[in-house]
Tab-separated table of C-alpha atoms in Angstrom:
chain	number	residue	atom	x	y	z
P	206	MET	CA	96.659	-16.385	84.372
P	207	SER	CA	98.241	-13.011	84.717
P	208	LYS	CA	101.219	-12.568	86.801
P	209	GLU	CA	100.727	-10.669	89.976
P	210	PHE	CA	102.388	-6.965	89.988
P	211	MET	CA	105.460	-7.100	91.971
P	212	PRO	CA	106.720	-3.659	92.725
P	213	LYS	CA	110.456	-2.606	92.925
P	214	ILE	CA	111.118	-0.416	95.782
P	215	ILE	CA	114.602	1.051	95.952
P	216	SER	CA	115.395	1.510	99.544
P	217	PHE	CA	118.259	3.779	100.614
P	218	LEU	CA	118.774	2.666	104.237
P	219	CYS	CA	121.095	4.368	106.878
P	220	LYS	CA	123.778	1.935	108.077
P	221	TRP	CA	123.196	2.924	111.747
P	222	CYS	CA	119.617	2.459	112.032
P	223	THR	CA	117.098	1.327	109.365
P	224	TYR	CA	119.745	-1.120	107.682
P	225	SER	CA	120.453	-2.674	111.127
P	226	GLY	CA	116.583	-2.733	111.784
P	227	ALA	CA	116.134	-4.635	108.551
P	228	ASP	CA	118.944	-6.936	109.714
P	229	LEU	CA	117.234	-7.348	113.006
P	230	ALA	CA	114.032	-8.316	111.210
P	231	GLY	CA	116.004	-10.932	109.176
P	232	THR	CA	117.738	-12.438	112.282
P	233	ASN	CA	114.422	-12.665	113.954
P	234	ARG	CA	112.955	-14.494	110.968
P	235	MET	CA	110.392	-11.909	110.306
P	236	LYS	CA	109.187	-11.532	106.761
P	237	TYR	CA	109.242	-8.325	104.822
P	238	PRO	CA	108.340	-7.968	101.078
P	239	PRO	CA	110.842	-9.114	98.528
P	240	SER	CA	110.198	-5.968	96.536
P	241	ILE	CA	112.257	-4.072	98.921
P	242	LEU	CA	115.795	-3.577	97.359
P	243	PRO	CA	117.963	-2.229	100.133
P	244	LEU	CA	120.945	-0.072	99.458
P	245	ARG	CA	123.115	0.755	102.426
P	246	VAL	CA	124.235	4.274	102.791
P	247	MET	CA	126.358	5.763	105.756
P	248	CYS	CA	123.719	8.347	106.459
P	249	SER	CA	120.228	9.113	105.073
P	250	SER	CA	121.835	12.527	104.295
P	251	ARG	CA	124.194	10.865	101.896
P	252	VAL	CA	121.098	10.360	99.596
P	253	ASN	CA	121.254	13.021	96.985
P	254	PRO	CA	117.788	13.954	95.811
P	255	VAL	CA	119.049	13.241	92.288
P	256	PHE	CA	119.167	9.367	93.336
P	257	LEU	CA	115.493	9.693	93.993
P	258	ILE	CA	114.579	11.488	90.766
P	259	LYS	CA	116.858	8.939	88.735
P	260	SER	CA	115.307	5.889	90.593
P	261	PHE	CA	111.740	7.359	89.790
P	262	LEU	CA	112.470	8.229	86.253
P	263	HIS	CA	114.236	4.873	85.419
P	264	GLY	CA	110.969	3.061	86.497
P	265	ALA	CA	111.388	2.378	90.374
P	266	ASP	CA	107.709	1.829	91.528
P	267	GLY	CA	108.641	3.294	94.911
P	268	VAL	CA	111.698	4.826	96.673
P	269	LEU	CA	112.129	4.484	100.375
P	270	ILE	CA	114.639	6.501	102.452
P	271	GLY	CA	115.238	5.053	106.003
P	272	GLY	CA	116.948	7.114	108.675
P	273	CYS	CA	117.460	7.576	112.258
P	274	HIS	CA	114.716	9.344	114.532
P	275	PRO	CA	115.250	13.096	114.546
P	276	GLY	CA	117.854	13.800	117.212
P	277	ASP	CA	119.362	10.259	117.016
P	278	CYS	CA	121.346	10.777	113.917
P	279	HIS	CA	124.811	8.992	114.238
P	280	TYR	CA	126.471	12.154	112.783
P	281	GLN	CA	124.339	14.541	114.907
P	282	SER	CA	122.224	16.273	112.223
P	283	GLY	CA	122.331	14.441	109.095
P	284	ASN	CA	118.742	13.293	109.142
P	285	TYR	CA	117.533	16.927	109.635
P	286	TYR	CA	118.969	17.918	106.280
P	287	THR	CA	117.566	14.695	104.640
P	288	ARG	CA	114.108	15.905	106.061
P	289	ARG	CA	114.437	19.261	104.318
P	290	ARG	CA	115.607	17.760	101.059
P	291	PHE	CA	112.722	15.324	100.938
P	292	ALA	CA	110.357	18.042	101.737
P	293	ILE	CA	111.767	20.194	98.887
P	294	LEU	CA	111.748	17.129	96.484
P	295	THR	CA	108.203	16.125	97.177
P	296	THR	CA	107.061	19.607	96.731
P	297	ILE	CA	108.879	19.793	93.428
P	298	PHE	CA	107.216	16.492	92.275
P	299	ASP	CA	103.836	17.814	93.305
P	300	SER	CA	104.269	20.947	91.459
P	301	LEU	CA	105.206	19.090	88.350
P	302	GLY	CA	102.336	16.710	88.645
P	303	LEU	CA	104.492	13.622	89.308
P	304	GLU	CA	103.617	11.039	91.811
P	305	SER	CA	105.243	11.986	95.074
P	306	GLU	CA	103.333	9.369	96.746
P	307	ARG	CA	106.041	6.899	95.401
P	308	LEU	CA	108.626	8.504	97.566
P	309	LYS	CA	108.704	7.783	101.188
P	310	LEU	CA	110.686	8.833	104.140
P	311	SER	CA	110.637	6.906	107.488
P	312	TRP	CA	112.544	7.013	110.650
P	313	ILE	CA	113.221	3.417	111.713
P	314	SER	CA	115.930	2.673	114.487
P	315	ALA	CA	118.237	-0.317	114.661
P	316	ALA	CA	115.900	-1.773	117.427
P	317	GLU	CA	112.694	-1.418	115.429
P	318	GLY	CA	112.740	-4.520	113.254
P	319	THR	CA	109.072	-5.048	113.703
P	320	LYS	CA	108.491	-1.526	112.511
P	321	PHE	CA	110.705	-1.996	109.540
P	322	VAL	CA	108.542	-4.938	108.567
P	323	ARG	CA	105.373	-3.031	109.142
P	324	VAL	CA	106.466	-0.038	107.117
P	325	SER	CA	107.898	-1.892	104.260
P	326	THR	CA	104.792	-4.089	104.047
P	327	GLU	CA	102.447	-1.251	104.095
P	328	PHE	CA	104.422	0.778	101.540
P	329	ASN	CA	104.435	-2.208	99.252
P	330	GLU	CA	100.627	-2.615	99.574
P	331	LYS	CA	100.200	1.036	98.691
P	332	ILE	CA	102.426	0.790	95.695
P	333	LYS	CA	100.694	-2.314	94.636
P	334	SER	CA	97.427	-0.417	94.729
P	335	MET	CA	98.929	2.580	92.744
P	336	GLY	CA	100.159	0.057	90.099
P	337	GLU	CA	103.271	0.219	87.879
P	338	ASN	CA	105.303	3.426	87.808
P	339	PRO	CA	104.168	4.980	84.396
P	340	ALA	CA	107.682	6.212	83.874
P	341	LYS	CA	108.861	2.489	83.146
P	342	LYS	CA	107.492	2.290	79.680
P	343	LYS	CA	108.272	5.920	78.641
P	344	ILE	CA	110.917	5.939	76.103
P	345	PHE	CA	111.585	9.709	76.219
P	346	LEU	CA	112.971	10.206	79.665
B	246	MET	CA	114.303	58.172	106.817
B	247	ASP	CA	116.491	58.210	103.934
B	248	LYS	CA	118.348	60.960	102.434
B	249	VAL	CA	117.065	62.204	99.171
B	250	LEU	CA	119.019	63.885	96.380
B	251	LYS	CA	117.145	65.808	93.557
B	252	ILE	CA	118.810	67.025	90.533
B	253	ASP	CA	117.285	69.010	87.686
B	254	ILE	CA	118.470	66.912	84.745
B	255	SER	CA	116.892	63.657	83.344
B	256	ALA	CA	117.228	60.366	85.416
B	257	GLU	CA	119.615	58.644	83.259
B	258	LYS	CA	121.901	61.732	83.004
B	259	GLY	CA	121.621	62.339	86.861
B	260	VAL	CA	122.840	58.757	87.427
B	261	VAL	CA	125.655	59.392	84.933
B	262	GLU	CA	126.678	62.492	86.861
B	263	LEU	CA	126.577	60.696	90.146
B	264	LEU	CA	128.775	58.059	88.837
B	265	LYS	CA	131.134	60.598	87.461
B	266	TYR	CA	131.278	62.390	90.739
B	267	LEU	CA	131.974	59.086	92.500
B	268	LEU	CA	134.906	58.412	90.091
B	269	GLN	CA	136.480	61.876	89.892
B	270	ASN	CA	136.556	62.301	93.660
B	271	ASP	CA	138.208	58.771	94.141
B	272	ARG	CA	135.152	57.577	96.218
B	273	VAL	CA	135.007	54.341	94.244
B	274	SER	CA	137.595	52.131	92.478
B	275	GLY	CA	135.565	51.942	89.374
B	276	VAL	CA	132.077	51.977	87.932
B	277	PHE	CA	130.094	49.066	86.566
B	278	THR	CA	127.391	49.919	84.148
B	279	LEU	CA	125.678	49.137	80.926
B	280	ARG	CA	127.462	50.974	78.188
B	281	LYS	CA	127.047	51.243	74.361
B	282	THR	CA	129.657	49.168	72.714
B	283	GLY	CA	128.790	49.520	68.956
B	284	SER	CA	126.801	51.795	66.539
B	285	ASP	CA	124.277	48.976	65.728
B	286	GLY	CA	122.618	49.183	69.184
B	287	SER	CA	124.858	46.726	70.972
B	288	PHE	CA	125.293	47.051	74.736
B	289	ASP	CA	127.572	45.538	77.368
B	290	TYR	CA	128.298	45.779	80.953
B	291	ALA	CA	131.575	47.365	81.628
B	292	LEU	CA	133.883	48.079	84.419
B	293	ILE	CA	135.045	51.810	84.002
B	294	THR	CA	137.754	53.847	85.685
B	295	GLU	CA	138.062	56.545	83.200
B	296	PRO	CA	135.269	59.191	83.643
B	297	GLY	CA	135.337	60.229	80.131
B	298	LEU	CA	134.138	56.664	79.135
B	299	LEU	CA	130.981	57.360	80.976
B	300	GLU	CA	129.768	59.427	78.009
B	301	ASP	CA	128.443	56.268	76.450
B	302	ALA	CA	127.020	54.852	79.576
B	303	ILE	CA	123.390	54.006	79.600
B	304	PRO	CA	122.809	52.799	83.230
B	305	LEU	CA	119.026	52.620	83.163
B	306	HIS	CA	118.653	51.050	79.653
B	307	PRO	CA	115.857	48.337	79.671
B	308	PHE	CA	117.998	45.528	78.533
B	309	MET	CA	119.466	42.378	80.366
B	310	HIS	CA	121.730	40.079	78.293
B	311	VAL	CA	123.336	38.547	81.223
B	312	ASN	CA	122.590	38.689	85.018
B	313	ALA	CA	124.851	41.231	86.417
B	314	GLY	CA	124.752	39.398	89.725
B	315	LYS	CA	126.750	36.555	88.162
B	316	ILE	CA	129.351	39.097	86.592
B	317	LEU	CA	129.769	41.020	89.875
B	318	SER	CA	130.482	37.709	91.802
B	319	ALA	CA	133.302	37.151	89.144
B	320	LEU	CA	135.008	40.547	89.631
B	321	PRO	CA	137.960	40.686	92.046
B	322	SER	CA	137.896	42.736	95.204
B	323	MET	CA	139.367	46.015	94.531
B	324	ARG	CA	141.056	48.820	96.761
B	325	LYS	CA	137.721	50.600	97.095
B	326	PRO	CA	134.179	49.567	96.405
B	327	VAL	CA	132.973	49.530	92.902
B	328	ALA	CA	129.716	51.351	92.126
B	329	ALA	CA	127.511	49.116	90.273
B	330	VAL	CA	124.158	50.048	88.654
B	331	ILE	CA	121.997	46.868	88.367
B	332	LYS	CA	118.455	45.841	88.124
B	333	PRO	CA	116.653	44.614	91.147
B	334	CYS	CA	116.504	40.980	90.036
B	335	GLU	CA	120.260	41.157	89.453
B	336	LEU	CA	120.744	42.513	92.772
B	337	ARG	CA	118.765	39.784	94.389
B	338	SER	CA	120.715	37.252	92.377
B	339	PHE	CA	123.883	38.870	93.610
B	340	VAL	CA	122.752	38.550	97.274
B	341	GLU	CA	121.896	34.853	96.632
B	342	LEU	CA	125.439	34.304	95.419
B	343	VAL	CA	126.841	36.191	98.433
B	344	LYS	CA	125.090	33.770	100.611
B	345	ARG	CA	127.090	31.023	98.668
B	346	SER	CA	130.278	32.762	99.316
B	347	GLN	CA	130.518	33.747	95.767
B	348	GLY	CA	130.967	37.521	96.326
B	349	ALA	CA	130.853	40.258	99.006
B	350	LEU	CA	128.442	43.202	99.376
B	351	ASP	CA	131.224	45.407	100.758
B	352	ASP	CA	132.954	45.267	97.413
B	353	PHE	CA	130.155	47.210	95.872
B	354	LEU	CA	128.105	50.362	96.113
B	355	LEU	CA	125.071	48.906	94.989
B	356	ILE	CA	122.835	51.182	92.886
B	357	SER	CA	119.502	50.124	91.671
B	358	TYR	CA	116.158	51.426	90.462
B	359	THR	CA	112.452	50.874	90.398
B	360	CYS	CA	112.565	48.849	87.228
B	361	GLY	CA	110.092	48.922	84.358
B	362	GLY	CA	111.353	45.677	82.887
B	363	SER	CA	113.640	44.685	80.157
B	364	PHE	CA	113.222	44.079	76.332
B	365	PRO	CA	113.539	40.674	74.965
B	366	TYR	CA	116.942	39.656	73.589
B	367	LYS	CA	115.529	39.645	70.041
B	368	THR	CA	114.450	43.164	69.913
B	369	THR	CA	118.005	44.417	70.537
B	370	VAL	CA	119.545	41.707	68.350
B	371	LYS	CA	117.356	43.039	65.564
B	372	GLY	CA	118.250	46.698	66.263
B	373	GLN	CA	114.565	47.712	67.186
B	374	THR	CA	115.369	49.065	70.599
B	375	ASP	CA	115.413	52.770	69.611
B	376	LYS	CA	112.019	52.661	68.236
B	377	LEU	CA	110.611	51.112	71.288
B	378	LEU	CA	112.308	53.290	73.942
B	379	PRO	CA	109.894	56.283	73.757
B	380	GLU	CA	106.777	53.977	74.399
B	381	PHE	CA	108.798	52.262	77.138
B	382	TRP	CA	109.615	55.416	79.002
B	383	LYS	CA	106.142	56.890	78.646
B	384	ALA	CA	104.786	53.762	80.323
B	385	VAL	CA	107.329	53.910	83.065
B	386	LYS	CA	106.549	57.474	83.796
B	387	SER	CA	102.788	56.679	84.247
B	388	GLY	CA	103.585	53.654	86.416
B	389	LEU	CA	102.213	51.060	83.697
B	390	ASP	CA	103.762	48.175	81.872
B	391	SER	CA	105.153	48.859	78.537
B	392	ASP	CA	103.954	46.431	75.692
B	393	SER	CA	107.473	45.779	74.610
B	394	ILE	CA	108.908	44.269	77.895
B	395	ARG	CA	109.544	40.560	78.292
B	396	PRO	CA	106.766	38.401	79.601
B	397	THR	CA	108.878	37.413	82.627
B	398	CYS	CA	109.091	41.163	83.510
B	399	ARG	CA	105.458	41.562	83.106
B	400	ALA	CA	104.967	38.908	85.849
B	401	CYS	CA	107.559	40.211	88.290
B	402	GLU	CA	106.333	41.760	91.498
B	403	TYR	CA	109.914	42.527	92.917
B	404	PHE	CA	110.648	45.586	90.916
B	405	VAL	CA	111.491	47.749	93.921
B	406	PRO	CA	115.160	46.939	94.754
B	407	MET	CA	116.020	45.143	98.073
B	408	ASN	CA	119.332	45.582	99.577
B	409	ALA	CA	120.357	48.437	97.415
B	410	ASP	CA	122.652	51.211	98.834
B	411	ILE	CA	121.146	53.766	96.541
B	412	THR	CA	117.755	53.562	94.722
B	413	ILE	CA	116.670	55.651	91.698
B	414	SER	CA	113.006	56.289	91.599
B	415	LEU	CA	111.833	55.718	88.035
B	416	ILE	CA	108.348	54.025	88.051
B	417	GLY	CA	105.621	56.782	88.315
B	418	GLU	CA	107.896	59.659	88.203
B	419	LYS	CA	106.125	62.011	85.706
B	420	ASP	CA	109.026	64.247	85.127
B	421	LEU	CA	111.711	61.734	84.530
B	422	ASP	CA	113.165	63.909	81.748
B	423	SER	CA	113.750	66.770	83.849
B	424	LYS	CA	114.249	65.425	87.373
B	425	CYS	CA	116.192	62.828	89.082
B	426	SER	CA	115.491	61.422	92.525
B	427	ILE	CA	118.041	59.432	94.349
B	428	PHE	CA	117.486	57.756	97.639
B	429	LEU	CA	120.405	56.959	99.892
B	430	HIS	CA	119.611	53.925	102.141
B	431	SER	CA	122.889	53.368	104.031
B	432	GLY	CA	125.556	55.401	105.819
B	433	LYS	CA	127.898	53.943	103.298
B	434	SER	CA	126.136	55.552	100.472
B	435	GLU	CA	125.642	58.862	102.337
B	436	SER	CA	129.517	59.119	102.956
B	437	MET	CA	130.270	58.229	99.477
B	438	VAL	CA	128.001	60.812	98.026
B	439	GLU	CA	128.892	63.438	100.379
B	440	GLY	CA	129.532	66.788	98.509
B	441	PHE	CA	127.500	65.864	95.360
B	442	LYS	CA	125.625	68.937	94.215
B	443	ALA	CA	121.872	68.365	94.563
B	444	GLU	CA	118.909	69.418	96.593
B	445	ILE	CA	118.925	67.402	99.659
B	446	SER	CA	115.940	66.394	101.753
B	447	LYS	CA	114.711	63.548	103.861
B	448	GLY	CA	112.118	61.157	102.805
B	449	GLU	CA	111.280	57.711	101.811
B	450	LEU	CA	110.348	55.947	98.644
B	451	ASP	CA	106.457	55.852	98.520
B	452	LEU	CA	105.741	52.247	97.985
B	453	SER	CA	101.868	52.498	98.137
B	454	ARG	CA	101.906	53.984	94.638
B	455	PHE	CA	103.237	50.657	93.436
B	456	ASP	CA	100.308	48.798	94.826
B	457	SER	CA	98.315	48.705	91.745
B	458	LEU	CA	101.237	47.654	89.591
B	459	VAL	CA	102.264	44.887	92.033
B	460	LYS	CA	98.626	43.502	91.877
B	461	LYS	CA	98.684	43.610	88.209
B	462	ARG	CA	101.945	41.879	87.956
B	463	LYS	CA	100.960	39.187	90.541
B	464	GLU	CA	97.739	38.574	88.574
B	465	GLN	CA	99.737	38.169	85.344
B	466	LYS	CA	101.993	35.718	87.256
B	467	GLU	CA	99.197	33.555	88.489
B	468	LYS	CA	97.849	33.690	84.849
B	469	ASP	CA	101.124	32.458	83.477
B	470	PHE	CA	101.284	29.801	86.072
B	471	LYS	CA	97.756	28.675	85.150
B	472	GLU	CA	98.399	28.559	81.466
B	473	LEU	CA	101.511	26.448	82.073
B	474	ASN	CA	99.203	23.917	83.624
B	475	ILE	CA	102.064	21.604	84.261
B	476	GLN	CA	100.766	19.976	87.533
B	477	ASP	CA	97.777	18.269	85.851
B	478	SER	CA	99.491	16.478	83.034
B	479	GLY	CA	102.014	14.626	84.905
B	480	LEU	CA	104.864	12.728	83.006
B	481	ASP	CA	103.184	13.097	79.715
B	482	GLY	CA	103.067	16.899	80.348
B	483	MET	CA	106.755	16.910	81.113
B	484	ILE	CA	107.540	14.996	78.013
B	485	ASP	CA	105.480	17.429	76.002
B	486	ILE	CA	107.331	20.475	77.342
B	487	PHE	CA	110.693	19.046	77.707
B	488	GLY	CA	110.629	17.060	74.575
B	489	LYS	CA	111.817	20.175	72.659
B	490	CYS	CA	114.931	20.454	74.940
B	491	ILE	CA	118.063	20.255	72.821
B	492	GLY	CA	120.191	19.598	75.891
B	493	CYS	CA	122.477	22.648	75.374
B	494	HIS	CA	122.390	23.431	79.180
B	495	GLY	CA	122.101	27.136	78.261
B	496	CYS	CA	119.598	27.621	80.989
B	497	SER	CA	122.024	26.702	83.654
B	498	ARG	CA	124.941	28.607	82.201
B	499	ILE	CA	122.946	31.762	82.151
B	500	CYS	CA	121.322	31.161	85.460
B	501	PRO	CA	122.740	33.495	88.170
B	502	ILE	CA	122.260	30.820	90.992
B	503	CYS	CA	123.958	28.058	89.047
B	504	HIS	CA	127.457	29.177	89.862
B	505	CYS	CA	129.157	25.772	89.848
B	506	ILE	CA	132.122	25.688	87.546
B	507	LEU	CA	131.499	22.131	86.652
B	508	CYS	CA	127.810	21.406	86.743
B	509	ASP	CA	127.026	18.172	88.303
B	510	PHE	CA	124.840	17.286	85.299
B	511	GLU	CA	127.763	17.821	82.910
B	512	SER	CA	130.043	15.613	84.940
B	513	CYS	CA	130.731	11.943	83.945
B	514	ALA	CA	128.555	10.850	86.804
B	515	TYR	CA	125.663	10.971	84.290
B	516	ASP	CA	127.438	9.074	81.497
B	517	TYR	CA	125.946	5.970	80.237
B	518	ASP	CA	128.151	2.863	79.547
B	519	THR	CA	127.053	-0.074	77.411
B	520	SER	CA	125.514	-1.897	80.113
B	521	MET	CA	123.272	0.934	81.401
B	522	ILE	CA	122.029	1.583	77.642
B	523	GLU	CA	121.508	-2.232	77.297
B	524	ASN	CA	119.701	-2.259	80.611
B	525	GLU	CA	117.468	0.768	79.546
B	526	LEU	CA	116.694	-0.966	76.156
B	527	LEU	CA	115.742	-4.336	77.939
B	528	GLY	CA	113.302	-2.317	80.057
B	529	ARG	CA	111.775	-0.021	77.709
B	530	GLY	CA	112.577	-1.268	74.268
B	531	GLY	CA	113.928	2.150	73.228
B	532	VAL	CA	115.756	5.223	74.791
B	533	ARG	CA	116.044	8.734	73.930
B	534	VAL	CA	119.455	9.917	73.219
B	535	PRO	CA	120.979	12.132	74.561
B	536	THR	CA	119.739	10.676	77.838
B	537	ASP	CA	118.526	12.109	81.065
B	538	THR	CA	116.869	15.351	79.838
B	539	ILE	CA	114.134	15.322	82.518
B	540	LEU	CA	116.590	14.200	85.029
B	541	TYR	CA	118.590	17.362	84.412
B	542	GLN	CA	115.586	19.632	84.739
B	543	ILE	CA	114.132	18.209	88.002
B	544	GLY	CA	117.613	17.879	89.275
B	545	ARG	CA	118.347	21.457	88.498
B	546	LEU	CA	114.943	22.354	90.346
B	547	SER	CA	116.092	20.425	93.351
B	548	HIS	CA	119.530	22.175	93.359
B	549	MET	CA	118.353	25.913	92.898
B	550	SER	CA	114.756	26.466	92.573
B	551	PHE	CA	114.388	27.880	96.069
B	552	SER	CA	116.758	30.608	95.116
B	553	CYS	CA	115.273	31.531	91.746
B	554	THR	CA	114.866	35.170	91.413
B	555	GLY	CA	112.811	35.116	88.453
B	556	CYS	CA	115.162	37.105	86.200
B	557	GLY	CA	113.958	35.029	83.225
B	558	LEU	CA	117.076	34.779	81.373
B	559	CYS	CA	116.707	30.879	81.024
B	560	THR	CA	113.463	31.612	79.059
B	561	GLU	CA	115.169	34.141	76.940
B	562	VAL	CA	118.218	31.908	75.904
B	563	CYS	CA	116.228	28.707	75.393
B	564	PRO	CA	116.363	28.054	71.660
B	565	ALA	CA	113.500	25.640	71.872
B	566	ASP	CA	111.115	28.259	73.475
B	567	ILE	CA	110.574	26.166	76.482
B	568	PRO	CA	109.054	28.490	79.319
B	569	VAL	CA	111.813	27.436	81.705
B	570	SER	CA	111.596	30.506	83.889
B	571	THR	CA	107.881	30.245	84.539
B	572	ILE	CA	108.423	26.547	85.547
B	573	PHE	CA	111.255	27.390	87.772
B	574	ARG	CA	109.506	30.302	89.319
B	575	LYS	CA	106.328	28.431	89.885
B	576	THR	CA	108.143	25.410	91.584
B	577	GLY	CA	110.588	27.697	93.293
B	578	GLU	CA	107.921	29.800	95.032
B	579	LYS	CA	106.256	26.505	96.281
B	580	VAL	CA	109.602	25.220	97.603
B	581	ALA	CA	110.763	28.563	99.117
B	582	GLY	CA	107.377	28.894	100.678
B	583	LEU	CA	107.950	25.796	102.676
B	584	PHE	CA	110.592	27.848	104.686
B	585	ASP	CA	109.056	31.479	104.103
B	586	TYR	CA	112.112	32.144	102.092
B	587	VAL	CA	112.265	35.074	99.633
B	588	PRO	CA	115.305	34.721	97.453
B	589	GLY	CA	117.746	37.807	97.681
B	590	LYS	CA	115.831	39.431	100.384
B	591	ASP	CA	117.984	39.152	103.401
B	592	VAL	CA	121.706	38.340	102.989
B	593	ASP	CA	121.876	37.038	106.638
B	594	GLU	CA	119.194	34.403	105.984
B	595	GLU	CA	120.827	31.202	105.057
B	596	ILE	CA	119.742	29.193	102.046
B	597	PRO	CA	117.213	26.517	102.896
B	598	VAL	CA	119.355	23.576	102.210
B	599	THR	CA	122.257	24.479	104.351
B	600	ILE	CA	120.262	24.873	107.655
B	601	PHE	CA	117.343	23.161	109.418
B	602	LYS	CA	115.179	23.672	112.411
B	603	GLU	CA	114.621	20.782	114.865
B	604	GLU	CA	110.980	21.388	115.411
B	605	GLU	CA	109.967	21.873	111.731
B	606	LEU	CA	108.375	19.376	109.245
B	607	SER	CA	107.516	16.940	112.121
B	608	GLU	CA	104.894	15.286	110.108
B	609	LEU	CA	107.517	13.667	107.946
B	610	GLY	CA	108.993	10.242	108.564
B	611	ASN	CA	106.542	9.096	111.297
B	612	ASP	CA	104.953	5.697	110.738
């Protein structure tokens, strides 16, 4: 019997919203996929695009950034910068023929525990259907 | 309307005369131009204050060994502006650096020209430039591409300078050997050049005559992008292309946009310790050393591709013949296109990663 593919999804979650949202999901005993590996950052704009590239090239099946809704950033405007950087990075991935679908940006507030569960489950299913990140077995990178 | 100066000597001599005039009349602190440095056909950019030294100046020589934009940004501010004769791509790079607080436009009187392209490094290194020059100037006069210019230049549609104080008209000027047309675009240049002996008129650089060349260059660019065909092959394609990379980081050292004194990718943040290497080996069963070659390339794309002016020096310096410039231009155009950004066009337009608009990209992040 072959083992079911369990993705690894590196998740950079903003301390002020998505991370608390994930916490809320936990305290409410809601279940989200164990493939989500949360990393707490002080703001989604703390996430250097190189973190995403590195995660991808080192075999992460998916990378998720969770930030505050536009206009709600704890630091006024951090998430707007994140949005631009994310757009730039996915464009770069597309132009190089890399799978930009493995990168995801989502606005989830601290009150949206249910949304966190839904988004992470959906993303997990999508990554499952895409299969393993081909970068995982490449020796060159 | 611009002020136009016409002199009855060859274009190159006309520029040298103009530079001499600026120096002798103390309008500028110095002159920055290409100059012959050796008898074996070697050239260098030089900052000159002694008018006599301008005898060896070759301001319009089709050769670019470094991007002058990067050198200008390293020059200190002087008592008066420095007159700098540079190529359009170098000027655009300088503007990009000015946006990054690496220089000031006021420090220079920027002189540029409609550029016919540059020779590859190797032709100059091998001392073959003199043989190629007649054919080059003949092509420039008739408004065509010379056979000897770099492939990057052949795919460059920005050969008319942006933001120059003074433009010298070269492409399509049939009588380059006997006439020199100088266009003054700003009040700054008009006051500086005042008193210079020339036939003065009003006029504007006729851009419509470049239409066919722009079209041809754009077609060549699309063809280069198509031949590169990187987007269809994904990771394996990346490995094919960058597998040759020897990790010298020459592309970022020569890049005019990469101005960081310590490049992020050369910092110890990217060093591997034992546990990281062991981890890699556990997962993959093997690891290429030095590590992170592709991370460096994609990372650099994310740092500066939207500002890439397509000067092509990265391709020139690559010892492994990787078409770095084509890749960066292709990706850069897509990224800059997201924000309708043209690198080096407008000095007041901020670089895309330092600003945002609240209403843009609203499709991202919604679930």
